[in-house]
Coordinates of C-alpha atoms in Angstrom, one line a residue:
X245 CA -26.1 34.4 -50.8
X246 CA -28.4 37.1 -49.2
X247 CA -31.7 36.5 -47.6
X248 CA -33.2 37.4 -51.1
X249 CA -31.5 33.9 -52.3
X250 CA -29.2 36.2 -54.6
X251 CA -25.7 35.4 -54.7
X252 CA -23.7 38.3 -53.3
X253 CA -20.7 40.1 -54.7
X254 CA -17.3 39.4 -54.2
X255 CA -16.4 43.1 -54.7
X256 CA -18.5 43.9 -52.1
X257 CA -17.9 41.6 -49.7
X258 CA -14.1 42.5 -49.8
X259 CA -15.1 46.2 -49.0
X260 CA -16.8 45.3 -46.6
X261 CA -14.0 43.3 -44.8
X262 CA -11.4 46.3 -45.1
X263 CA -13.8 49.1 -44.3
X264 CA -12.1 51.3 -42.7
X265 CA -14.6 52.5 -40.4
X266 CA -15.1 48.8 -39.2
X267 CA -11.1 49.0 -38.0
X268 CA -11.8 52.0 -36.3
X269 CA -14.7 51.2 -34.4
X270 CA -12.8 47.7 -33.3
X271 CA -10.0 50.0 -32.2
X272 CA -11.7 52.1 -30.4
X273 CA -14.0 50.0 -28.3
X274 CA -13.6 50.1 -24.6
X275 CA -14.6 46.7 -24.4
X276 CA -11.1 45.1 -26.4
X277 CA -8.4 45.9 -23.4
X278 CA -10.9 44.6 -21.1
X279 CA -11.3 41.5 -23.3
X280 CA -7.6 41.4 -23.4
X281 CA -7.1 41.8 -19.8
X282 CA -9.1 39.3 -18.5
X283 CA -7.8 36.8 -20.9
X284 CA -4.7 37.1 -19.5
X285 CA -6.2 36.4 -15.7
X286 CA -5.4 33.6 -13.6
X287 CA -8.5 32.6 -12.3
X288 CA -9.7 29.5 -10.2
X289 CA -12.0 28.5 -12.9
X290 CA -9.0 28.3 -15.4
X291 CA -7.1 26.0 -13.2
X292 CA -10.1 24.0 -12.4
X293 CA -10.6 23.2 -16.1
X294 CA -6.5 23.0 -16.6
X295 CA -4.5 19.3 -16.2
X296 CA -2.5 18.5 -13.1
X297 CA 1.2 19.6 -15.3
X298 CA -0.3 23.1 -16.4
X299 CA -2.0 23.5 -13.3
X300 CA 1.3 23.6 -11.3
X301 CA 3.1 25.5 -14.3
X302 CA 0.5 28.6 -14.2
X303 CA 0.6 28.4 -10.0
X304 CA 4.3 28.5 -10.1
X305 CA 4.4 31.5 -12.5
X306 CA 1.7 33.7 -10.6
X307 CA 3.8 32.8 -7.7
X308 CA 6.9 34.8 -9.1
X309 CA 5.0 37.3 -10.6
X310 CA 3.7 37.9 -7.4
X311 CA 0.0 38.5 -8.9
X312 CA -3.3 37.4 -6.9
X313 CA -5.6 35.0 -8.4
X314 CA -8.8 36.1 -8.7
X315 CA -12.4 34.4 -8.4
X316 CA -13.8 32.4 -5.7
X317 CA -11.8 30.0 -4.1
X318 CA -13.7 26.4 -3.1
X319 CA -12.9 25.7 0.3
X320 CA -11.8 22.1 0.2
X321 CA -14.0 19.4 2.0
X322 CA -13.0 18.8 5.4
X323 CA -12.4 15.0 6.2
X324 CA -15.7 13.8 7.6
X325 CA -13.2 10.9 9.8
X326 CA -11.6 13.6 11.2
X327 CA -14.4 15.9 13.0
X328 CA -14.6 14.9 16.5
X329 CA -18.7 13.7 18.0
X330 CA -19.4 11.8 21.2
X331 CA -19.2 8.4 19.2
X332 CA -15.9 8.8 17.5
X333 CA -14.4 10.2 21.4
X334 CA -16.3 6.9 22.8
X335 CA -14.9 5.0 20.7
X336 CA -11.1 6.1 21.1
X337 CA -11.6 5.6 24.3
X338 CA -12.8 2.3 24.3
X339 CA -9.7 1.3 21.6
X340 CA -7.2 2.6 24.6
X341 CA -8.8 0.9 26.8
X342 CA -8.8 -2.0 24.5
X343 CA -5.3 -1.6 23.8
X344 CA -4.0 -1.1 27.5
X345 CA -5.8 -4.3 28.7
X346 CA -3.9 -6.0 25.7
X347 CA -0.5 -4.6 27.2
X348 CA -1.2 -6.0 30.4
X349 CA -2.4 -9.7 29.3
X350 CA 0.7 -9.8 27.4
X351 CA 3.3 -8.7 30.0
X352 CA 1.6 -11.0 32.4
X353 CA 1.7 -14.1 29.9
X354 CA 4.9 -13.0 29.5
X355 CA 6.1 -13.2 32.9
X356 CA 3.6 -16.4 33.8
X357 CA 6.3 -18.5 30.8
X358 CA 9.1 -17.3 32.1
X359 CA 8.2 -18.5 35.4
X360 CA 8.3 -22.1 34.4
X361 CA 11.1 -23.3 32.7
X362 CA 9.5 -25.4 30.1
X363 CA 7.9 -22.9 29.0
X364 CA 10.3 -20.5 28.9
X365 CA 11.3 -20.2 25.1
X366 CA 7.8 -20.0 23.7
X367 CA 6.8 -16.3 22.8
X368 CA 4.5 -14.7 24.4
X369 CA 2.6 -14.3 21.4
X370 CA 2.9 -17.1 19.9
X371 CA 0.3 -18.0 17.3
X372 CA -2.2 -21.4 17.2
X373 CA -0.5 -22.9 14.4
X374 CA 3.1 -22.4 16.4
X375 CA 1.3 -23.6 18.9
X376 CA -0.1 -26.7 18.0
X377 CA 3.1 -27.3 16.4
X378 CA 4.4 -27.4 19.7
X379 CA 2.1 -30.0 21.4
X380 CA 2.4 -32.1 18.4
X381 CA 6.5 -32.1 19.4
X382 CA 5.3 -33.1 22.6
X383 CA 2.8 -35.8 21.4
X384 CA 5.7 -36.9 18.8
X385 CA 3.5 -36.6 15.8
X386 CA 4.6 -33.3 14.3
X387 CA 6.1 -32.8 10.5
X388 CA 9.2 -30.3 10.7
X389 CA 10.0 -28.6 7.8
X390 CA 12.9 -26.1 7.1
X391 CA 12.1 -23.4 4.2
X392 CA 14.8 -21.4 3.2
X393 CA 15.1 -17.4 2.1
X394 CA 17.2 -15.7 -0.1
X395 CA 18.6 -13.2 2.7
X396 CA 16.9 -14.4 5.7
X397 CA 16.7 -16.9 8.2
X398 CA 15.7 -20.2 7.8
X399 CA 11.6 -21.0 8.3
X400 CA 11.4 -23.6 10.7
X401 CA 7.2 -25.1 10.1
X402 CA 5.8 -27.7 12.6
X403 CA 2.6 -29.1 10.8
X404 CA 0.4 -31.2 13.5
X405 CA -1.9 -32.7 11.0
X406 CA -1.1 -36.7 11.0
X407 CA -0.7 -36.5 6.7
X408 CA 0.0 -32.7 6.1
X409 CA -1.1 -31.8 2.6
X410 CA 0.7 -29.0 0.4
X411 CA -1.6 -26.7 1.0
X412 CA -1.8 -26.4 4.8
X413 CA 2.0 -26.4 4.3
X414 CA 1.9 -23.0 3.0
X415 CA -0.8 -21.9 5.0
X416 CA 1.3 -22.1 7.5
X417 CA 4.5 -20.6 6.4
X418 CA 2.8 -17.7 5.5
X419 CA 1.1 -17.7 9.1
X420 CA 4.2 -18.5 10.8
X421 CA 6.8 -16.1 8.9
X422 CA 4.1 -13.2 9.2
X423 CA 4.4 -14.0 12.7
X424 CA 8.2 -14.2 12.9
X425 CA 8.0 -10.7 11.1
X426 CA 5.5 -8.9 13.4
X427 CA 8.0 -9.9 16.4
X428 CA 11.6 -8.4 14.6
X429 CA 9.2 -5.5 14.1
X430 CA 8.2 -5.2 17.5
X431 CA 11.9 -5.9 19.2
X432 CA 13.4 -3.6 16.5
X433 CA 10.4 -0.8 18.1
X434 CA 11.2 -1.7 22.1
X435 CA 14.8 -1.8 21.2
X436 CA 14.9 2.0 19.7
X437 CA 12.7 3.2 22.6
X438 CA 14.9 1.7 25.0
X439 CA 18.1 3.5 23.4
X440 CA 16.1 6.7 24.0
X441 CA 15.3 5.7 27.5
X442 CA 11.6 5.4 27.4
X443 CA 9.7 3.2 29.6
X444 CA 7.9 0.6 28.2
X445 CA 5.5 1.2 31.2
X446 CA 4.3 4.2 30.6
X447 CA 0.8 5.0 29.7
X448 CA 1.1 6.8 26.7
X449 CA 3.4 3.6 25.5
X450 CA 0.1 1.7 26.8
X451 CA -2.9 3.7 25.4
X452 CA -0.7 4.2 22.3
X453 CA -1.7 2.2 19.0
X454 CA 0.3 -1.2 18.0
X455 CA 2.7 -1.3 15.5
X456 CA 0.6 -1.7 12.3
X457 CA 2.4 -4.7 9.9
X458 CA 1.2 -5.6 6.6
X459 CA -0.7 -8.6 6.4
X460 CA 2.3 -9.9 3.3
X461 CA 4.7 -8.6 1.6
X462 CA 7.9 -9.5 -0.4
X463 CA 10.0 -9.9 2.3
X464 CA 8.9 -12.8 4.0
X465 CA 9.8 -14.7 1.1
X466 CA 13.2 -12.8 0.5
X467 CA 15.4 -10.3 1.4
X468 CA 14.0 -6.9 0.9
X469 CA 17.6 -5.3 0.3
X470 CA 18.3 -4.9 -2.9
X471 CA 21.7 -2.7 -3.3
X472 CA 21.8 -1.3 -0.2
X473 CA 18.7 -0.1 -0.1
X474 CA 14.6 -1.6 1.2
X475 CA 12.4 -2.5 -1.6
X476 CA 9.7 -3.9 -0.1
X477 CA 6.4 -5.0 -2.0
X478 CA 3.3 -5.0 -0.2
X479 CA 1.6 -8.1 -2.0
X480 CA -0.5 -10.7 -1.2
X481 CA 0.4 -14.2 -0.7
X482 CA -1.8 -15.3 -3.9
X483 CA 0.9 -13.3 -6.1
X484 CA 4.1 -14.7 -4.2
X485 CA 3.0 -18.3 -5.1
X486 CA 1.9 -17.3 -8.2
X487 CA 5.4 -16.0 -8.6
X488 CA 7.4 -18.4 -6.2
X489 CA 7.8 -22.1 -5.7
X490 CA 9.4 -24.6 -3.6
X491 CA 12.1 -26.6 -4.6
X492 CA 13.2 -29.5 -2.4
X493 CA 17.0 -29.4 -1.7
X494 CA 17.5 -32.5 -0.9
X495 CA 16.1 -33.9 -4.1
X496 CA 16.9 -31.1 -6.4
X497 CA 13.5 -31.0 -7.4
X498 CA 10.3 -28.8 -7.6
X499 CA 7.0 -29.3 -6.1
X500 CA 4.2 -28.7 -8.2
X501 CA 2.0 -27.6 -5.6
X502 CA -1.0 -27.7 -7.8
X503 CA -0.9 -31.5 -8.2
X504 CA -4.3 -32.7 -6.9
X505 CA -5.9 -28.9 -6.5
X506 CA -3.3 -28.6 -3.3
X507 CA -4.8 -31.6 -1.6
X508 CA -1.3 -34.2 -2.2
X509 CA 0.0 -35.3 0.7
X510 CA 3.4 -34.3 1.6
X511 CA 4.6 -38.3 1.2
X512 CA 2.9 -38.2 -2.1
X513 CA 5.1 -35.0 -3.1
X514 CA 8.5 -36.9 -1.4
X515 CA 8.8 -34.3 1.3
X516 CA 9.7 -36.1 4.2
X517 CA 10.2 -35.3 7.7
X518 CA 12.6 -32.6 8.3
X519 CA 13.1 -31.9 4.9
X520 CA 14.6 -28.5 3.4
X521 CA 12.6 -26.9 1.1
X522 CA 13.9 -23.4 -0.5
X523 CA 12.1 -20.4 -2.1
X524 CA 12.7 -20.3 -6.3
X525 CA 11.2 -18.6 -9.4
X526 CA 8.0 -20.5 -10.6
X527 CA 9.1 -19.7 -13.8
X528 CA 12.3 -21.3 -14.2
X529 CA 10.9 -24.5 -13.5
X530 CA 7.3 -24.3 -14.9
X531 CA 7.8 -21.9 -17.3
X532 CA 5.1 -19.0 -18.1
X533 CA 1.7 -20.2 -16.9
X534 CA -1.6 -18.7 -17.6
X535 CA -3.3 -16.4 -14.6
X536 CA -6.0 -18.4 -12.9

């Protein structure tokens, strides 16, 4: 329908598609290898727009073709943690500072224990949960427990409370085997600089940072070799006991920890002193439970 409100003909409408002089005029333009050229163009603003898969694809092709790609490139963002000013140099100062004065308390605890023999197998760094533990061996009113792994040690726990409730059980057996951790991981680091002959003394050892550990992760419950090879799963503890339990090997039983909101009583549970608790699926013995 024109403009007029007349409906047009087909006829005409047909000639007009295959005039000839609109083919030639489309052929000729200057503008149509232009058009085609530039379609054809790797440009930034093409792979800004294209996904991640693509994006990689077309880079990788240009690459080969050895062809430029044009437009403006956007200079990426330098890290703003990573330009140096008077207060990040202060303060990486004052953290080696901080960390060579820790060096030096800790090699002279460590000599001040070994200097009296009482004291001689308590670590250096030992924890205050390990270490009331300890006085409470000395006052005779500790609660030892013994918490086995599925390919590690056994976790010795010393609870000083007089009646030790589940819950400040596993507080401290996930204090006490992060702790246990943090030292393999150190001796395993002063043991590989010692094969390679470098002093433990030295100031860059002593300005250097410490060894960084997770605060959990799977393998303080269990072994984190799985065929041969380290799978370790940086989780917190709320998963592992939402995931593991304790059974009590001397019983054959589980412990519902959640009796009482975690305030039961050890006694109340049946876990008596020196007991042997061990690390098992919460699932095979409580079955699927809903997240809280």
């Amino acid at each position: 329908m024109d403009r007029y409100g007349r409906e047009s003909s087909p006829h005409r409408e047909r000639r007009r598609e295959r005039s000839p002089y609109r083919e030639r005029r489309r052929d000729r333009s200057p503008h149509r290898e232009n058009r085609r050229n530039s379609s054809n163009v790797l440009t930034y603003k093409k792979l800004k727009k294209m996904p991640l898969n693509l994006r990689k694809k077309a880079l990788r092709e240009a690459r080969n073709r050895h062809e430029t790609i044009q437009g403006k490139r956007l200079k990426r963002k330098r890290n703003p943690q990573e330009v140096p000013n008077a207060r990040r140099i202060r303060n990486d100062f004052d953290r080696s500072e901080h960390n060579a004065m820790l060096a030096s308390t800790s090699q002279e605890l460590r000599r001040i224990l070994q200097d009296f023999e009482t004291l001689s197998d308590i670590p250096h760094d030992i924890t205050p949960t390990e270490l009331q533990g300890e006085i409470a061996i000395a006052e005779g009113q500790a609660t030892t427990i013994h918490v086995q792994r599925d390919g590690l040690s056994t976790l010795t726990v010393v609870l000083h409370q007089r009646e030790p409730t589940i819950a400040q059980l596993k507080r401290a057996i996930a204090l006490i085997s992060r702790a246990q951790h943090k030292r393999r991981q150190r001796e395993r680091y002063e043991e590989r600089l010692r094969r390679r002959g470098i002093s433990d003394d030295s100031d860059d050892r002593r300005q250097r940072q410490p060894v960084v550990v997770a605060s959990s992760t799977g393998e303080l419950v269990h072994s984190a070799q799985r065929n041969g090879h380290d799978h370790r799963a940086f989780v917190s503890w709320r998963f592992l006991w939402r995931c593991f339990g304790l059974l009590n090997v001397d019983t054959n039983q589980p412990i519902d920890d959640r009796r009482s909101g975690g305030r039961a009583t050890l006694k109340e549970l049946g876990i008596e002193n020196a007991a042997t608790l061990k690390f098992v699926h919460r699932v095979k013995y409580f079955g699927r439970q809903r997240q809280s």
